[in-house]
């Protein structure tokens, strides 16, 4: 018998987020997966067709409702819970969208949730990090119970396109609560690569000293490398960089090809966010900084001298 | 119990302190917690701080802290009372308390105490689940505003109870603002506030504050464990790399790995 898997799509109304393609890859690891992607949107056509093109997807359900113009957890959870009945697994990404909505769905379905799935061992057995990634636990769901989970996106490659699944538009029967209203989002408009999907990331810490120095020192280098910019919590707390750039246990978990940690000490909470980076470069004036324990290439010295030189060499 | 008093309920969890280096037991049965420092989950201190500030602004009259866990948790409840909470509720439970169980217990406490606001942390830094607040909001059929970095209350009724919360949330795209009707559940992000330090005289005073002990059974909540923890492993270690002497050597090294 096949395992029927429902994936809750993440999108901004026009583009399917890459996190959804990673959920598809995770779901493909479940034996005999039959994958359905649910797209909640005001007008789902564009996003549904992107989901339908992902290899491995058998069917797309487009749930169209005016309340879906901005995805709110209470509204999305009500719609997904209403159609989750026949599914064995309900998965979403471990992004702020998925972290917000998936536990709400789980509670409506009276199911336990497995957060941050990093590996699939069987249809009921999964591995996930705990204690900021300092331990990995293998968990087993009760036989016959629904599996609710969020997928640690840094652990899976995006499923390729090339498929052409049918798109259905079932009637939305759920009662959508009106107690929560979207007011605004300050989307940092940036033509830089997206931190979560970038192949290269240039990241700065407290050592940068000011917002001006953070910009002046790192953005030129990031441009030369076509890299996204990231930051430590200390840099964000101090106002050198906006919150969406924070990398770590309580920020973004990323897996770029190349990560440059510049003036970052390497606290465990920060390292949690970069464990899956292929190559880590550390630039720090303290040769004892813990970041050097995980760096593939370490350079001890003053970043304010090294970075301009690095930029020159890359020109 | 639940008069018309304006109350905020704060859920707190006792966790291994964030400075402790976690090690997995050699027999893979768990992580070593014997003798390690335990603390209030950092996000929950932020939750309590926010509740205290709301009370200090006059929008709430009472701040209640609650935890579901073993007897040792009373230490952390006392810390919260010393920070300024008015009273504490300890729901006694040994063994694993999954987020859905914690949420069901907190739901019972909301029925009992009728808070206009419940504030929890965005995640407990032991299990890193990030589920309880969202689950409570679902069961309570009330709004949720997770990962909050700013909370504003307004719309006071004649009795003075706030009706709406405007919450700024830290999301992947940046900052999102939601308006939620109260009562609601808010979960805290790190930048919401900086929790106050506890002073010695407050610790003495906290000893006299009420701490009530309840049980899951008395609340009618079953302590069901739905996820079996099969084994614990240390994470894969990264290989320690090499030191390069200058920027030129770094560029050469990256080029040789095909990264530039
Ligand atoms: C619950 C919790 C969650 C957290 N979540 C996160 C998270 O998600 N992400 C995160 O990053 N942190 C997180 N933290 C914070 C973390 O513990 C550290 O405090 C933080 O990562 C430190 O940031 P930093 O490395 O920039 O600053 P510091 O630790 O102060 O390091 C600055 C470094 O810069 C170096 N330096 C100074 N000047 C120069 C120079 N001129 N040239 C070169 N090097 C220089 C210093 O040697 C030092 O190593 C969390 C903490 C807690 C308690
Ligand atoms: N056993 C518990 N008792 C009281 N509050 C809890 C408990 N477990 C979790 N919480 C609250 O829920 C938040 C999120 O926890 P979690 O879902 O486990 O990551 C915590 O920061 C606490 O505020």
Coordinates of C-alpha atoms and ligand atoms in Angstrom, one line a residue:
Chain A
X1 CA 0.0 0.0 0.0
X2 CA 1.3 3.4 -0.8
X3 CA 2.0 6.2 1.7
X4 CA -0.1 9.1 0.9
X5 CA 1.8 12.3 1.7
X6 CA 0.4 15.8 1.8
X7 CA 2.9 18.7 1.5
X8 CA 1.9 22.2 2.5
X9 CA 3.4 24.6 -0.2
X10 CA 5.2 27.7 0.8
X11 CA 4.9 30.7 -1.6
X12 CA 4.5 34.4 -1.8
X13 CA 1.5 34.4 -4.2
X14 CA 3.6 34.2 -7.4
X15 CA 6.6 32.0 -6.7
X16 CA 6.8 28.6 -5.1
X17 CA 9.5 28.8 -2.4
X18 CA 12.4 26.4 -2.9
X19 CA 11.6 24.9 0.5
X20 CA 8.7 23.1 -1.0
X21 CA 10.9 21.3 -3.6
X22 CA 13.1 20.2 -0.6
X23 CA 10.0 18.8 1.2
X24 CA 9.3 16.8 -2.0
X25 CA 12.7 15.2 -1.9
X26 CA 12.3 14.4 1.8
X27 CA 8.9 12.8 1.0
X28 CA 10.4 10.8 -1.8
X29 CA 12.5 9.1 0.9
X30 CA 9.4 7.6 2.4
X31 CA 8.7 4.1 0.9
X32 CA 5.9 4.0 -1.8
X33 CA 5.4 7.8 -1.5
X34 CA 2.4 9.2 -3.3
X35 CA 2.9 12.9 -3.1
X36 CA 0.2 15.6 -3.1
X37 CA 1.1 19.3 -2.8
X38 CA -1.6 21.7 -1.3
X39 CA -1.4 25.3 -2.4
X40 CA -3.4 27.8 -0.4
X41 CA -3.7 31.0 -2.3
X42 CA -6.1 33.7 -3.4
X43 CA -5.3 32.8 -7.0
X44 CA -3.3 29.6 -7.1
X45 CA -2.7 29.2 -10.8
X46 CA 0.9 30.4 -11.0
X47 CA 2.1 28.6 -7.9
X48 CA 0.1 25.4 -8.5
X49 CA 1.7 25.0 -11.9
X50 CA 5.2 25.4 -10.4
X51 CA 4.3 22.7 -7.9
X52 CA 2.9 20.5 -10.6
X53 CA 6.3 20.7 -12.4
X54 CA 8.3 19.2 -9.5
X55 CA 9.4 15.6 -10.2
X56 CA 7.8 13.2 -7.8
X57 CA 4.6 15.1 -7.3
X58 CA 1.5 13.1 -8.2
X59 CA -1.2 15.7 -7.7
X60 CA -1.6 19.4 -6.8
X61 CA -4.6 20.6 -4.8
X62 CA -5.2 24.4 -5.3
X63 CA -7.2 25.8 -2.4
X64 CA -8.4 29.2 -3.5
X65 CA -9.9 31.6 -1.1
X66 CA -9.7 35.4 -0.7
X67 CA -8.5 34.8 2.9
X68 CA -5.3 33.3 1.4
X69 CA -4.0 36.6 0.0
X70 CA -1.6 36.5 2.9
X71 CA -1.0 33.1 4.4
X72 CA -1.9 33.2 8.0
X73 CA -1.4 30.1 10.2
X74 CA -4.9 30.0 11.6
X75 CA -6.5 30.1 8.1
X76 CA -4.1 27.7 6.4
X77 CA -4.3 25.2 9.3
X78 CA -8.1 25.1 9.1
X79 CA -8.0 24.4 5.3
X80 CA -5.2 21.8 5.5
X81 CA -6.8 20.0 8.5
X82 CA -10.1 19.7 6.6
X83 CA -8.4 17.8 3.8
X84 CA -5.8 15.8 5.7
X85 CA -8.1 12.9 6.5
X86 CA -6.9 10.4 3.9
X87 CA -3.2 11.2 4.2
X88 CA -0.6 9.2 6.2
X89 CA 1.9 12.1 6.4
X90 CA 1.5 15.8 6.3
X91 CA 4.8 17.7 5.8
X92 CA 5.8 21.3 5.5
X93 CA 9.2 23.2 5.5
X94 CA 11.0 24.1 8.7
X95 CA 11.0 27.8 7.7
X96 CA 9.2 30.4 9.7
X97 CA 6.1 29.7 7.5
X98 CA 6.1 26.0 8.2
X99 CA 7.1 26.4 11.9
X100 CA 4.2 28.6 12.4
X101 CA 1.5 26.6 10.6
X102 CA 2.4 22.9 11.0
X103 CA 2.0 22.6 14.8
X104 CA -1.4 24.2 14.4
X105 CA -2.4 21.6 11.9
X106 CA -1.0 18.8 14.1
X107 CA -3.1 19.9 17.1
X108 CA -6.2 20.1 14.9
X109 CA -5.5 16.6 13.8
X110 CA -4.6 15.4 17.3
X111 CA -1.2 14.3 16.1
X112 CA 2.3 14.7 17.4
X113 CA 4.8 16.6 15.2
X114 CA 8.3 15.7 14.3
X115 CA 10.2 19.0 13.9
X116 CA 13.2 19.5 11.6
X117 CA 13.3 16.1 9.9
X118 CA 16.9 15.7 8.7
X119 CA 16.7 12.0 7.5
X120 CA 14.0 9.5 6.8
X121 CA 14.7 6.0 8.0
X122 CA 11.3 4.5 7.2
X123 CA 7.7 5.6 6.9
X124 CA 7.5 5.9 10.7
X125 CA 11.1 6.5 11.7
X126 CA 13.0 9.8 11.3
X127 CA 16.1 11.6 12.6
X128 CA 16.1 15.1 13.9
X129 CA 18.5 17.5 15.7
X130 CA 18.0 18.6 19.3
X131 CA 20.0 20.8 21.6
X132 CA 21.0 23.2 18.8
X133 CA 22.2 20.2 16.8
X134 CA 24.5 18.8 19.5
X135 CA 22.6 15.6 19.5
X136 CA 20.6 13.7 16.8
X137 CA 17.6 11.7 18.0
X138 CA 15.9 9.0 16.1
X139 CA 12.1 9.0 16.7
X140 CA 9.4 6.5 15.9
X141 CA 5.8 7.3 15.4
X142 CA 3.1 5.0 16.9
X143 CA 1.9 2.5 14.3
X144 CA -1.1 3.8 12.4
X145 CA -0.8 7.4 13.6
X146 CA -0.6 10.3 11.2
X147 CA 2.9 11.6 10.8
X148 CA 3.1 15.4 11.0
X149 CA 6.5 16.9 10.3
X150 CA 8.6 19.9 9.3
X151 CA 11.5 19.3 7.0
X152 CA 14.9 20.7 7.7
X153 CA 15.5 22.2 4.3
X154 CA 19.3 22.3 4.6
X155 CA 19.3 18.5 4.7
X156 CA 17.6 17.9 1.4
X157 CA 18.3 18.9 -2.2
X158 CA 15.4 20.6 -4.1
X159 CA 13.4 18.1 -6.3
X160 CA 14.1 18.9 -10.0
X161 CA 11.4 20.1 -12.3
X162 CA 10.3 18.1 -15.3
X163 CA 7.0 16.6 -14.0
X164 CA 3.5 17.6 -15.0
X165 CA 1.1 16.6 -12.3
X166 CA -2.6 17.4 -12.6
X167 CA -4.0 20.4 -10.7
X168 CA -7.3 20.0 -8.9
X169 CA -9.4 22.7 -7.3
X170 CA -11.4 21.2 -4.5
X171 CA -14.0 23.4 -2.8
X172 CA -12.7 24.8 0.5
X173 CA -15.1 23.6 3.1
X174 CA -13.2 24.8 6.2
X175 CA -14.4 27.6 8.4
X176 CA -11.7 30.2 8.2
X177 CA -11.3 32.2 11.4
X178 CA -11.4 36.0 11.1
X179 CA -9.6 36.8 14.4
X180 CA -6.2 37.3 12.8
X181 CA -5.5 40.0 10.3
X182 CA -2.4 40.7 8.2
X183 CA -1.2 44.3 8.5
X184 CA 2.2 44.5 6.7
X185 CA 5.5 42.9 5.9
X186 CA 8.7 44.8 5.5
X187 CA 10.2 42.7 2.8
X188 CA 13.8 43.9 2.6
X189 CA 14.0 44.6 -1.1
X190 CA 17.4 43.2 -2.2
X191 CA 18.7 42.1 -5.5
X192 CA 21.3 40.0 -3.7
X193 CA 20.9 36.2 -3.7
X194 CA 18.5 34.8 -1.1
X195 CA 20.3 33.8 2.1
X196 CA 18.5 30.4 2.3
X197 CA 19.3 29.2 -1.2
X198 CA 22.5 31.0 -2.1
X199 CA 25.5 29.0 -3.1
X200 CA 27.8 31.4 -1.4
X201 CA 27.3 33.4 1.8
X202 CA 29.4 36.2 3.3
X203 CA 28.5 36.5 7.0
X204 CA 29.6 39.2 9.6
X205 CA 29.7 39.3 13.3
X206 CA 30.0 41.7 16.2
X207 CA 33.5 42.6 15.1
X208 CA 32.2 44.8 12.3
X209 CA 31.3 47.4 14.9
X210 CA 28.6 49.4 13.2
X211 CA 25.9 49.2 10.5
X212 CA 28.0 51.4 8.2
X213 CA 31.1 49.2 8.6
X214 CA 29.0 46.1 8.1
X215 CA 27.7 47.4 4.8
X216 CA 31.0 48.9 3.7
X217 CA 33.2 46.0 4.5
X218 CA 31.0 43.1 3.5
X219 CA 28.6 44.1 0.7
X220 CA 31.4 44.8 -1.8
X221 CA 32.9 41.4 -1.2
X222 CA 29.5 39.7 -1.4
X223 CA 28.9 41.4 -4.7
X224 CA 32.2 40.1 -6.1
X225 CA 31.3 36.6 -5.0
X226 CA 27.7 36.8 -6.0
X227 CA 27.0 35.9 -2.4
X228 CA 24.2 36.4 0.0
X229 CA 24.9 38.3 3.2
X230 CA 24.4 36.7 6.6
X231 CA 25.1 37.8 10.2
X232 CA 25.5 36.5 13.7
X233 CA 23.0 37.2 16.3
X234 CA 25.3 39.7 18.0
X235 CA 25.5 41.7 14.7
X236 CA 21.7 41.7 14.4
X237 CA 21.1 42.5 18.0
X238 CA 23.5 45.5 17.7
X239 CA 21.6 46.7 14.7
X240 CA 24.4 46.2 12.2
X241 CA 22.2 43.9 10.0
X242 CA 18.4 43.2 9.7
X243 CA 16.9 40.2 11.5
X244 CA 16.3 38.2 8.4
X245 CA 20.1 37.8 7.9
X246 CA 20.6 36.0 11.2
X247 CA 22.2 32.6 10.8
X248 CA 21.9 30.0 13.5
X249 CA 19.8 28.0 15.9
X250 CA 17.2 30.8 16.1
X251 CA 17.9 32.3 12.7
X252 CA 18.3 30.5 9.3
X253 CA 19.8 27.1 8.9
X254 CA 21.7 27.2 5.6
X255 CA 23.8 24.8 3.5
X256 CA 25.8 26.9 1.0
X257 CA 28.8 25.7 -1.0
X258 CA 30.9 28.4 0.5
X259 CA 30.4 30.2 3.9
X260 CA 32.7 33.0 5.0
X261 CA 32.5 33.8 8.7
X262 CA 34.0 37.2 9.2
X263 CA 34.6 38.4 12.8
X264 CA 32.3 35.7 14.1
X265 CA 33.5 33.7 17.2
X266 CA 31.7 30.5 16.4
X267 CA 29.2 30.1 19.3
X268 CA 27.4 26.7 19.2
X269 CA 24.1 28.5 18.4
X270 CA 25.8 30.0 15.3
X271 CA 27.5 26.8 14.2
X272 CA 24.1 25.0 14.2
X273 CA 23.1 27.2 11.3
X274 CA 26.1 26.3 9.1
X275 CA 26.8 22.6 9.9
X276 CA 25.9 21.6 6.3
X277 CA 27.9 24.2 4.5
X278 CA 30.3 22.5 2.2
X279 CA 33.3 24.7 2.8
X280 CA 33.7 27.1 5.8
X281 CA 36.2 30.0 5.8
X282 CA 36.9 31.8 9.0
X283 CA 38.6 35.2 9.3
X284 CA 39.2 36.2 12.9
X285 CA 41.9 38.0 14.8
X286 CA 41.8 35.5 17.7
X287 CA 43.6 32.3 16.7
X288 CA 41.8 30.5 19.5
X289 CA 38.2 31.4 18.3
X290 CA 36.0 28.3 18.2
X291 CA 35.1 29.0 14.6
X292 CA 38.5 27.7 13.6
X293 CA 37.5 24.2 15.0
X294 CA 35.0 23.8 12.1
X295 CA 36.6 26.0 9.4
X296 CA 38.1 24.3 6.4
X297 CA 40.3 27.4 5.8
X298 CA 41.2 29.7 8.7
X299 CA 42.9 33.0 8.4
X300 CA 44.0 34.8 11.6
X301 CA 44.2 38.5 11.3
X302 CA 42.3 41.9 11.3
X303 CA 39.3 41.7 9.0
X304 CA 39.5 45.4 8.2
X305 CA 42.8 44.7 6.5
X306 CA 42.0 41.3 5.1
X307 CA 38.7 42.0 3.4
X308 CA 39.8 44.9 1.2
X309 CA 42.8 42.8 0.1
X310 CA 40.5 39.9 -0.6
X311 CA 38.3 42.1 -2.7
X312 CA 41.3 43.4 -4.7
X313 CA 42.4 39.8 -5.4
X314 CA 39.0 38.9 -6.6
X315 CA 38.7 41.9 -8.9
Chain B
X1 CA -10.9 31.5 40.7
X2 CA -11.3 33.4 37.5
X3 CA -12.8 36.8 38.5
X4 CA -12.6 39.7 36.1
X5 CA -9.0 40.3 36.8
X6 CA -6.8 41.1 33.8
X7 CA -4.4 38.2 33.7
X8 CA -1.4 37.1 31.6
X9 CA -0.4 33.5 31.6
X10 CA 3.3 32.7 30.9
X11 CA 4.4 29.1 30.2
X12 CA 8.0 28.3 31.2
X13 CA 10.2 25.2 30.8
X14 CA 13.1 24.1 32.8
X15 CA 15.9 23.3 30.4
X16 CA 19.7 22.6 30.3
X17 CA 21.4 26.0 30.4
X18 CA 22.4 27.3 27.0
X19 CA 26.1 27.4 28.0
X20 CA 26.3 23.7 28.8
X21 CA 28.1 21.6 26.2
X22 CA 25.7 18.8 25.5
X23 CA 27.0 15.2 25.3
X24 CA 25.3 12.1 24.2
X25 CA 25.4 9.1 26.6
X26 CA 27.7 6.3 25.4
X27 CA 24.8 3.9 25.3
X28 CA 22.7 6.2 23.0
X29 CA 19.9 6.3 25.5
X30 CA 19.8 10.1 25.9
X31 CA 22.0 13.1 26.6
X32 CA 23.9 13.6 29.8
X33 CA 21.9 15.8 32.2
X34 CA 23.2 14.6 35.5
X35 CA 24.7 17.5 37.5
X36 CA 24.4 20.0 34.6
X37 CA 23.1 23.5 35.2
X38 CA 19.4 23.9 34.6
X39 CA 17.7 27.2 33.8
X40 CA 14.5 28.8 32.7
X41 CA 14.4 28.5 28.9
X42 CA 15.8 31.8 27.6
X43 CA 12.8 32.5 25.4
X44 CA 10.5 32.0 28.4
X45 CA 12.4 34.6 30.4
X46 CA 11.7 37.0 27.5
X47 CA 8.0 35.9 27.7
X48 CA 7.9 36.7 31.4
X49 CA 9.7 40.0 30.9
X50 CA 7.1 41.1 28.3
X51 CA 4.2 40.1 30.6
X52 CA 5.8 42.1 33.5
X53 CA 6.2 45.1 31.3
X54 CA 2.6 45.0 30.2
X55 CA 1.6 44.8 33.8
X56 CA 3.8 47.7 34.7
X57 CA 2.2 49.7 32.0
X58 CA -1.2 49.0 33.6
X59 CA -2.7 46.8 30.9
X60 CA -2.6 43.7 33.2
X61 CA -3.2 43.1 36.9
X62 CA -1.7 39.7 37.4
X63 CA 1.1 37.6 35.8
X64 CA 0.9 33.9 36.4
X65 CA 3.8 31.5 35.4
X66 CA 3.1 27.9 34.8
X67 CA 5.1 24.8 34.0
X68 CA 4.4 21.2 33.4
X69 CA 7.2 19.0 34.7
X70 CA 8.9 17.2 37.6
X71 CA 9.3 18.6 41.1
X72 CA 12.6 20.2 40.3
X73 CA 10.9 22.7 38.1
X74 CA 9.8 24.6 41.2
X75 CA 13.3 26.0 41.3
X76 CA 12.7 27.7 38.0
X77 CA 9.2 28.8 39.0
X78 CA 10.8 30.5 42.1
X79 CA 13.2 32.3 39.8
X80 CA 10.2 33.6 37.8
X81 CA 8.5 34.7 41.0
X82 CA 11.7 36.6 41.9
X83 CA 11.7 38.2 38.5
X84 CA 8.2 39.6 39.4
X85 CA 5.5 37.0 38.5
X86 CA 2.6 37.2 41.0
X87 CA 2.0 33.5 41.4
X88 CA 3.0 30.2 40.0
X89 CA 1.3 27.0 38.9
X90 CA 3.2 23.7 38.9
X91 CA 1.6 20.9 37.0
X92 CA 3.5 17.9 38.3
X93 CA 4.5 15.4 35.6
X94 CA 7.5 13.0 35.6
X95 CA 8.9 11.7 32.3
X96 CA 8.5 13.1 28.9
X97 CA 5.9 15.9 28.4
X98 CA 5.4 16.2 24.6
X99 CA 4.3 19.6 23.2
X100 CA 0.8 18.4 22.7
X101 CA 0.5 17.4 26.3
X102 CA 2.0 20.7 27.5
X103 CA -0.5 22.5 25.2
X104 CA -3.5 20.5 26.6
X105 CA -2.4 21.3 30.1
X106 CA -2.0 25.0 29.3
X107 CA -5.4 24.9 27.7
X108 CA -6.9 23.7 31.0
X109 CA -5.1 26.5 32.8
X110 CA -6.5 29.1 30.4
X111 CA -10.0 27.8 31.2
X112 CA -9.2 28.1 34.9
X113 CA -7.5 31.5 34.9
X114 CA -9.2 33.2 31.9
X115 CA -6.1 35.2 30.8
X116 CA -6.5 37.7 28.0
X117 CA -3.0 36.8 26.8
X118 CA -0.8 33.7 26.9
X119 CA 2.9 34.3 26.2
X120 CA 5.3 31.4 25.6
X121 CA 8.8 31.1 24.2
X122 CA 9.1 30.4 20.5
X123 CA 11.1 27.2 21.2
X124 CA 12.5 25.3 24.1
X125 CA 16.2 25.0 23.5
X126 CA 16.4 21.4 24.7
X127 CA 14.1 19.7 22.2
X128 CA 14.0 22.6 19.8
X129 CA 10.4 21.7 18.9
X130 CA 8.8 25.1 18.5
X131 CA 5.3 23.7 18.7
X132 CA 3.6 24.3 22.0
X133 CA 2.2 27.8 21.4
X134 CA 0.8 27.0 18.0
X135 CA -0.8 23.8 19.4
X136 CA -2.3 25.7 22.3
X137 CA -3.7 28.4 20.0
X138 CA -5.3 25.6 17.8
X139 CA -6.9 23.8 20.7
X140 CA -8.1 27.1 22.3
X141 CA -9.4 28.2 18.8
X142 CA -7.7 31.5 19.3
X143 CA -5.2 33.5 17.3
X144 CA -1.5 32.9 17.4
X145 CA 1.3 35.4 16.8
X146 CA 4.6 33.5 16.8
X147 CA 8.2 34.7 16.9
X148 CA 7.3 38.2 18.2
X149 CA 9.8 41.0 18.3
X150 CA 7.3 43.7 19.2
X151 CA 3.9 43.6 21.0
X152 CA 1.5 46.5 21.2
X153 CA -1.9 46.2 23.0
X154 CA -4.8 48.5 22.3
X155 CA -8.6 48.7 22.1
X156 CA -9.3 48.8 25.9
X157 CA -13.0 48.2 26.7
X158 CA -14.8 50.1 29.6
X159 CA -13.4 47.5 32.0
X160 CA -10.0 48.3 30.7
X161 CA -9.3 44.9 29.1
X162 CA -7.2 45.2 25.9
X163 CA -9.0 43.8 22.9
X164 CA -6.4 43.7 20.2
X165 CA -2.7 43.0 20.0
X166 CA -0.5 44.2 17.1
X167 CA 2.5 41.9 16.9
X168 CA 5.6 42.3 14.8
X169 CA 7.0 38.9 13.9
X170 CA 10.5 37.8 12.8
X171 CA 9.9 35.9 9.6
X172 CA 12.3 34.7 6.9
X173 CA 11.3 37.6 4.6
X174 CA 11.9 40.3 7.3
X175 CA 9.3 41.6 9.7
X176 CA 5.6 40.9 9.5
X177 CA 3.0 42.7 11.5
X178 CA -0.3 41.0 12.4
X179 CA -3.3 42.2 14.3
X180 CA -5.0 39.6 16.5
X181 CA -8.1 39.7 18.6
X182 CA -7.6 38.8 22.3
X183 CA -7.4 36.4 24.0
X184 CA -4.5 35.1 21.9
X185 CA -1.2 33.2 22.1
X186 CA 2.1 35.0 21.5
X187 CA 5.5 33.3 21.3
X188 CA 8.6 35.3 21.8
X189 CA 11.7 35.8 19.7
X190 CA 15.0 36.9 21.1
X191 CA 14.8 40.6 20.2
X192 CA 11.5 41.2 21.9
X193 CA 13.2 42.5 25.1
X194 CA 16.1 42.0 27.5
X195 CA 14.9 40.2 30.6
X196 CA 15.7 41.9 33.9
X197 CA 18.2 40.5 36.4
X198 CA 16.9 39.0 39.6
X199 CA 18.0 40.9 42.7
X200 CA 18.7 39.1 46.0
X201 CA 15.8 40.8 48.0
X202 CA 13.4 39.6 45.3
X203 CA 14.5 36.1 45.8
X204 CA 13.6 36.4 49.5
X205 CA 10.3 37.9 48.7
X206 CA 9.6 35.2 46.1
X207 CA 9.6 32.6 48.8
X208 CA 6.4 34.0 50.1
X209 CA 4.6 34.2 46.8
X210 CA 2.0 31.5 46.1
X211 CA 3.1 28.4 44.2
X212 CA 0.3 25.9 43.6
X213 CA 0.9 22.3 42.7
X214 CA -1.5 20.5 40.4
X215 CA -1.4 17.2 38.5
X216 CA -2.1 16.3 34.9
X217 CA -4.7 13.8 36.1
X218 CA -6.6 16.5 38.1
X219 CA -6.6 18.7 35.0
X220 CA -8.0 15.7 33.0
X221 CA -5.0 15.6 30.7
X222 CA -3.5 12.2 29.7
X223 CA 0.3 12.2 29.6
X224 CA 0.5 10.3 26.4
X225 CA 3.9 9.8 24.7
X226 CA 3.3 9.4 21.0
X227 CA 6.9 9.6 19.8
X228 CA 9.2 6.9 20.8
X229 CA 12.8 8.1 21.2
X230 CA 14.7 5.2 19.7
X231 CA 18.3 6.4 20.0
X232 CA 20.5 9.4 20.5
X233 CA 23.7 10.0 18.5
X234 CA 26.3 12.7 18.5
X235 CA 26.2 14.8 15.3
X236 CA 28.7 14.2 12.5
X237 CA 31.8 16.1 13.2
X238 CA 33.3 18.4 10.7
X239 CA 37.0 17.8 9.9
X240 CA 39.2 20.5 11.3
X241 CA 40.8 22.3 8.3
X242 CA 44.0 24.2 7.8
X243 CA 45.2 27.7 8.4
X244 CA 46.2 29.9 5.5
X245 CA 48.7 32.8 6.1
X246 CA 47.1 35.6 4.0
X247 CA 44.4 36.6 1.6
X248 CA 46.3 35.5 -1.4
X249 CA 46.8 32.0 0.0
X250 CA 43.1 31.8 0.8
X251 CA 42.1 32.8 -2.7
X252 CA 44.5 30.1 -4.1
X253 CA 43.1 27.5 -1.7
X254 CA 39.5 28.3 -2.7
X255 CA 40.4 28.2 -6.4
X256 CA 42.1 24.8 -6.1
X257 CA 38.8 23.5 -4.6
X258 CA 36.9 24.9 -7.5
X259 CA 35.0 27.3 -5.2
X260 CA 36.0 30.5 -7.1
Ligands
LIG1 C1 18.9 30.9 23.0 C2 20.0 31.5 22.2 C3 19.9 31.5 20.8 C4 20.9 32.0 20.0 N1 20.8 31.9 18.7 C5 21.8 32.4 17.9 C6 21.7 32.3 16.4 O1 20.7 31.9 15.9 N2 22.7 32.8 15.7 C7 23.9 33.4 16.3 O2 24.8 33.8 15.6 N3 24.0 33.5 17.7 C8 22.9 33.0 18.4 N4 23.0 33.2 19.8 C9 24.2 34.0 20.4 C10 25.5 33.2 20.5 O3 25.5 32.6 21.7 C11 26.7 34.3 20.4 O4 26.5 35.2 21.4 C12 26.8 35.0 19.1 O5 26.7 34.1 18.0 C13 28.0 35.8 19.0 O6 28.1 36.6 17.8 P1 29.5 37.0 17.3 O7 30.3 35.8 17.0 O8 29.3 38.0 16.1 O9 30.2 37.9 18.5 P2 31.4 37.5 19.4 O10 31.2 36.2 20.1 O11 31.6 38.7 20.2 O12 32.6 37.4 18.4 C14 33.2 38.4 17.7 C15 34.5 37.8 17.1 O13 35.1 38.8 16.3 C16 36.5 38.7 16.4 N5 37.1 40.0 16.1 C17 37.0 41.2 16.7 N6 37.6 42.2 16.0 C18 38.1 41.6 14.9 C19 38.8 42.1 13.8 N7 39.1 43.4 13.7 N8 39.1 41.3 12.8 C20 38.8 39.9 12.9 N9 38.2 39.4 13.9 C21 37.8 40.2 14.9 C22 36.8 38.3 17.9 O14 38.0 37.6 18.0 C23 35.6 37.4 18.1 O15 35.9 36.0 17.9 C24 22.0 32.6 20.6 C25 22.1 32.6 22.0 C26 21.1 32.1 22.8 C27 21.3 32.2 24.3
LIG2 N1 6.5 21.5 29.9 C1 6.2 22.8 29.7 N2 5.6 23.6 30.6 C2 5.3 24.9 30.4 N3 5.6 25.5 29.2 C3 6.1 24.8 28.3 C4 6.4 23.4 28.4 N4 7.0 23.0 27.2 C5 7.0 24.0 26.4 N5 6.5 25.1 27.0 C6 6.3 26.5 26.4 O1 6.3 26.4 25.0 C7 7.4 27.0 24.4 C8 7.8 26.3 23.2 O2 8.3 25.0 23.6 P1 8.5 23.8 22.5 O3 7.3 23.7 21.7 O4 8.8 22.6 23.3 O5 9.7 24.3 21.7 C9 8.4 27.1 25.5 O6 9.3 28.2 25.3 C10 7.5 27.3 26.8 O7 7.1 28.7 26.8

